[in-house]
XYZ file of C-alpha atoms in Angstrom:
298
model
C 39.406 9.734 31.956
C 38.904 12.373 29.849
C 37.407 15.826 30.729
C 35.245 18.309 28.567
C 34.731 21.743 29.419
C 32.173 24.002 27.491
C 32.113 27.996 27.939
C 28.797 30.292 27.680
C 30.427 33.636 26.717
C 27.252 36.390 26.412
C 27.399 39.765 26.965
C 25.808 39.750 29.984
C 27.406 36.477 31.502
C 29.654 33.788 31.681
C 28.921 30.318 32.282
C 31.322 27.196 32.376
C 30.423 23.431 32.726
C 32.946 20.311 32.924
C 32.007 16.468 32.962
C 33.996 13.323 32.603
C 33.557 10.617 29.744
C 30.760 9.084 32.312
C 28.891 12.555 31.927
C 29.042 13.037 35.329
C 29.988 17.087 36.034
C 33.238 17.896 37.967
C 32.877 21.605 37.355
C 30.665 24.296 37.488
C 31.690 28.166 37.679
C 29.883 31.861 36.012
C 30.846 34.896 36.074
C 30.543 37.909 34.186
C 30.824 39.471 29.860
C 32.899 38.197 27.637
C 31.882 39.435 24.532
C 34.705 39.767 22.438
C 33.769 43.156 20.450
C 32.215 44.985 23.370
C 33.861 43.671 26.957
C 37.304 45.104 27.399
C 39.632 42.281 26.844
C 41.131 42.461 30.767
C 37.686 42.342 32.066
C 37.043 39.523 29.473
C 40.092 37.693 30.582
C 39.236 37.888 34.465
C 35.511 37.041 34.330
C 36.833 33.977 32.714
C 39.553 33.791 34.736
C 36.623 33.964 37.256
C 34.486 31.522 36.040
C 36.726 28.703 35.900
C 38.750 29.190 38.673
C 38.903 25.826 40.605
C 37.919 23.311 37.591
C 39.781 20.138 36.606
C 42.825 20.256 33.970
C 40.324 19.873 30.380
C 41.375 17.714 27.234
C 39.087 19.208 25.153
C 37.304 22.684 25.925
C 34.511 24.595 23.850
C 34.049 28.161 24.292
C 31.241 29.814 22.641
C 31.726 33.620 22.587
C 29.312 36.577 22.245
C 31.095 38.371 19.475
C 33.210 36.094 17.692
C 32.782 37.758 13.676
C 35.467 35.977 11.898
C 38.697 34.305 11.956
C 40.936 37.408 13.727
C 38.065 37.054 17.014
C 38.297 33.451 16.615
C 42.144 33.348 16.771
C 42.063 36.122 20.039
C 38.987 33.459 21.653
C 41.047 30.429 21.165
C 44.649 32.361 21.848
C 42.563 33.243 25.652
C 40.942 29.158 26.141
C 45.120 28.185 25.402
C 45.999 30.871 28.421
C 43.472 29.237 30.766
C 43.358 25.551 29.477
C 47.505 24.828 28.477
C 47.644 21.298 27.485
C 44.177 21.209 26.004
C 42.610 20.730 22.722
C 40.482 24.166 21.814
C 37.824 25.562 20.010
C 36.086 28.958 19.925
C 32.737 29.235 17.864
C 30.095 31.762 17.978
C 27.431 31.995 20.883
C 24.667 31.199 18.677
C 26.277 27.900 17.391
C 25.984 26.792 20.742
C 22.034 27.467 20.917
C 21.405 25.375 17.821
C 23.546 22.493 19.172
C 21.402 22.778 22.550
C 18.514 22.487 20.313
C 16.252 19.752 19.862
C 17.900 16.698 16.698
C 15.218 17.955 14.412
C 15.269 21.704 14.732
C 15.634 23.526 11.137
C 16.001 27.125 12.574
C 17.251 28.578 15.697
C 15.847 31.574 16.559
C 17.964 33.251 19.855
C 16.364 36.876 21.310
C 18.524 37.964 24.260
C 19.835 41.125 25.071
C 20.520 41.016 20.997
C 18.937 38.514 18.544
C 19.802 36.557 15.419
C 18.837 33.442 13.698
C 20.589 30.550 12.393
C 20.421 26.538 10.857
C 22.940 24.034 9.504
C 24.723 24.712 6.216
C 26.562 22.783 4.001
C 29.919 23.771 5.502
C 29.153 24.786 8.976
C 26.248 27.086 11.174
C 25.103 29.933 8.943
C 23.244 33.018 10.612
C 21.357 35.912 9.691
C 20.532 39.144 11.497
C 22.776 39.688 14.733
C 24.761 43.108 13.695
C 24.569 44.414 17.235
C 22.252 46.719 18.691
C 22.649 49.767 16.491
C 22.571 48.103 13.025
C 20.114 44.942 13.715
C 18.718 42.721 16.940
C 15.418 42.722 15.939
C 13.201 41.872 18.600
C 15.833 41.690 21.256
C 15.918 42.867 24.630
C 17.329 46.168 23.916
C 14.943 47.356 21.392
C 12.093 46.237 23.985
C 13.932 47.613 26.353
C 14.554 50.828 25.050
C 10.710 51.191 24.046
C 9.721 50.630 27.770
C 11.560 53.544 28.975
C 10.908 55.715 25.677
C 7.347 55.526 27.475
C 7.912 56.224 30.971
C 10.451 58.687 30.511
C 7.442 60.481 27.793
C 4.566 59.278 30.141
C 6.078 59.356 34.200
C 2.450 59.809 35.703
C 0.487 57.526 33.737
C 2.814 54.582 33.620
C 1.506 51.589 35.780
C 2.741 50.154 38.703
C 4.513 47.751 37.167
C 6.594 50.108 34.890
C 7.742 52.296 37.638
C 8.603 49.845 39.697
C 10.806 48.080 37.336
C 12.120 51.473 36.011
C 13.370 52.257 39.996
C 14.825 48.446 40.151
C 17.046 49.215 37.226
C 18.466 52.698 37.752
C 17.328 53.450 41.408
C 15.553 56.208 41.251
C 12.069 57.720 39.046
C 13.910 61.106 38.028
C 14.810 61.311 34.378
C 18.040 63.137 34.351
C 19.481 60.842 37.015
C 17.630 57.956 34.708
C 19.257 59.153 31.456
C 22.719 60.169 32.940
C 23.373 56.175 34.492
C 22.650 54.812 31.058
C 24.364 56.910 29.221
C 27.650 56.357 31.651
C 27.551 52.814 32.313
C 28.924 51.748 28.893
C 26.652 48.693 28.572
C 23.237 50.035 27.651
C 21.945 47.218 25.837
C 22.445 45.018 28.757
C 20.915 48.068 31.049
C 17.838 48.444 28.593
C 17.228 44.613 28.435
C 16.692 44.214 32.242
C 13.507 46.272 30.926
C 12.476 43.994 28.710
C 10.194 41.597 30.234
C 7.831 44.118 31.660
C 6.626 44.433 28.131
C 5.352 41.168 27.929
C 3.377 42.561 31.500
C 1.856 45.546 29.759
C 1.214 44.239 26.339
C -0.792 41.665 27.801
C -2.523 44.241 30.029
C -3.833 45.793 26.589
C -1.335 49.121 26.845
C -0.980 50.243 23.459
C 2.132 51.486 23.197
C 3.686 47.650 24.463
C 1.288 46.171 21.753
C 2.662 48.287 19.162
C 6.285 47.331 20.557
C 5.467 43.746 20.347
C 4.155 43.983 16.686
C 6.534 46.116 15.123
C 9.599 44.228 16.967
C 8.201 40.601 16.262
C 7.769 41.172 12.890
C 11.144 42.633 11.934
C 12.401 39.374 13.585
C 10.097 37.419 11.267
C 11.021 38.909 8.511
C 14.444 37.773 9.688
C 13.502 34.192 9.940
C 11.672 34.351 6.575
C 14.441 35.600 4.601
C 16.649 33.035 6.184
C 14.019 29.805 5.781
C 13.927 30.825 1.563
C 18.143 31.677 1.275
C 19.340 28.564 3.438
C 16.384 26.017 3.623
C 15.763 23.345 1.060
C 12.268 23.807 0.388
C 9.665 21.574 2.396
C 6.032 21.724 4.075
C 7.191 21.507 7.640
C 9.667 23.873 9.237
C 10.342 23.280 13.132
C 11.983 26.160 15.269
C 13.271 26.263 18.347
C 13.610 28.851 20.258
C 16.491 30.482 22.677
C 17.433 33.707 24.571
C 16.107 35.323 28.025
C 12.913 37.149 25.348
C 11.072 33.911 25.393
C 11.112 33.520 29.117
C 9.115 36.816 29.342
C 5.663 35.936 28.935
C 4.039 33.706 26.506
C 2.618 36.379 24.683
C 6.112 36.940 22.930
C 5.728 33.014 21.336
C 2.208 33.102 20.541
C 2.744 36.736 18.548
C 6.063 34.981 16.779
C 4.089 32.309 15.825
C 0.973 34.215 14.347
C 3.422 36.787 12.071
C 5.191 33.668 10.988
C 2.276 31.707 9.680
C 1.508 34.630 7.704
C 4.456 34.637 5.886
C 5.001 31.662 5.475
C 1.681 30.368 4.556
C 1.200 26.825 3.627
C 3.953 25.570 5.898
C 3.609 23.352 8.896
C 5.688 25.615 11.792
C 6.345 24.231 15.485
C 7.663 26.618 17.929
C 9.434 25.608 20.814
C 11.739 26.496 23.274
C 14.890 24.587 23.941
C 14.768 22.540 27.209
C 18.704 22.536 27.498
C 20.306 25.985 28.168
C 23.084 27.161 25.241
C 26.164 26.067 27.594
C 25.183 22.032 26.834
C 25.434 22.727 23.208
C 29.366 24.428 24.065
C 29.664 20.984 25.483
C 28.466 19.206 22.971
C 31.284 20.957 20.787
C 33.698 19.841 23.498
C 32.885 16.540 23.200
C 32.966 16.331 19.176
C 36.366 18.129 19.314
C 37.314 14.980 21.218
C 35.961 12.730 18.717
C 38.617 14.591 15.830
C 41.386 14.334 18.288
């Protein structure tokens, strides 16, 4: 009987689920990054190492990597599934490709805001995406850019910042100081991951009515509308209705993040029908829903 095996390869975490032809699943393992531009490629290789460590020989195995930009990180993705999975049929595709194949049969656009953000719908020849471009260059309305807003404030506001905000400043980096504060992010090499654990409080204060999370919210929404827009009129044929589903640790931190996505959206793109929702199934189903149609070529 065969086996499938789809990867989850963020740059946060790693997550790896196995089933038989039945469905039922024989394996399940996480661990830590693997992004394949920003996780040093021994610390890649172990996580993953990490994360599988006890599953079934695979005949056909999916990864879906955080990082994958063209064919030479495609070739090093696939060269690392061969190492772990000898014998087995491969594929590496990007992380968000996964997303939209966890999505709902009638989704047009994906929209994913994690730690970083991009959007993306079937082409004629294959998942085409817009934004991404890491944090420096792009991630609109990610994690990092909220992030990095929340502790803008506190570190300019210390004594006024609610409860809330201080509290999840000290869960983060440990202590309320700002030079400690400043020196941790700067030395621990993964500051959009560090800034995105900050993230969700915004959705706390924004719907508490503090301005400067409001103002976060607005101008970080509607970059990543602007995003989706540009996308729906380059990729989509034109139509009345345009359903989107949503994906990425953003949407699970408050419902004020949806309902202001939705609002900028209908105003530029007036006249259209749009559903939002988020997907029920996490990204890792859609890596093994890859799995499963590399079985079906092979």
């Amino acid at each position: 009987m065969s086996v499938f095996v789809g990867l989850d390869c963020g740059g946060s975490s790693s997550r790896v689920l196995a089933v038989d032809e039945t469905g039922a699943i024989v394996f399940q393992g996480q661990s830590g990054a693997a992004n394949l531009v920003s996780t040093p490629e021994a610390r890649l290789k172990r996580n993953l190492m990490n994360a599988t460590r006890g599953c079934e020989q695979a005949d056909f195995v999916c990864g879906c990597f955080a990082g994958l930009l063209g064919d030479e990180t495609r070739m090093q993705a696939e060269g690392i599934l061969k190492q772990m999975f000898p014998g087995s049929f491969v594929r590496a595709e990007p992380d968000y490709t996964a997303a939209f194949y966890s999505s709902p049969p009638l989704t047009d656009v994906c929209v994913i805001a994690g730690t970083g953000s991009l959007v993306c719908s079937r082409g004629e020849n294959g998942i085409v995406k817009s934004g991404g471009r890491g944090y420096i260059l792009g991630d609109y309305g990610s994690g990092f850019h909220y992030g990095r807003d929340v502790l803008i404030h506190y570190l300019d506001n210390p004594r006024s910042s609610s409860a809330a905000l201080r509290s999840a400043v000290v869960e983060v980096f440990g202590t309320e100081q700002e030079a400690k504060i400043v020196s941790s992010l700067y030395k621990s090499g993964t500051a959009p991951q560090v800034l995105g654990r900050l993230a969700r409080v915004l959705g706390t204060e924004a719907a508490a009515g503090e301005s400067y999370a409001l103002a976060s919210l607005d101008r970080n929404t509607r970059a990543l509308t602007s995003v989706v827009t540009e996308h729906v009129r380059r990729y989509l044929k034109p139509s009345n209705t345009l359903s989107i589903s949503l994906a990425g640790g953003m949407w699970k931190g408050g419902p004020i993040f949806k309902a202001r996505f939705q609002e900028m959206l209908d105003e530029q793109l007036p006249g259209k029908n749009i559903t939002v929702t988020r997907i029920s199934k996490p990204p890792l189903y859609g890596a093994l829903e890859l799995a499963k149609e590399l079985g079906l070529g092979n």
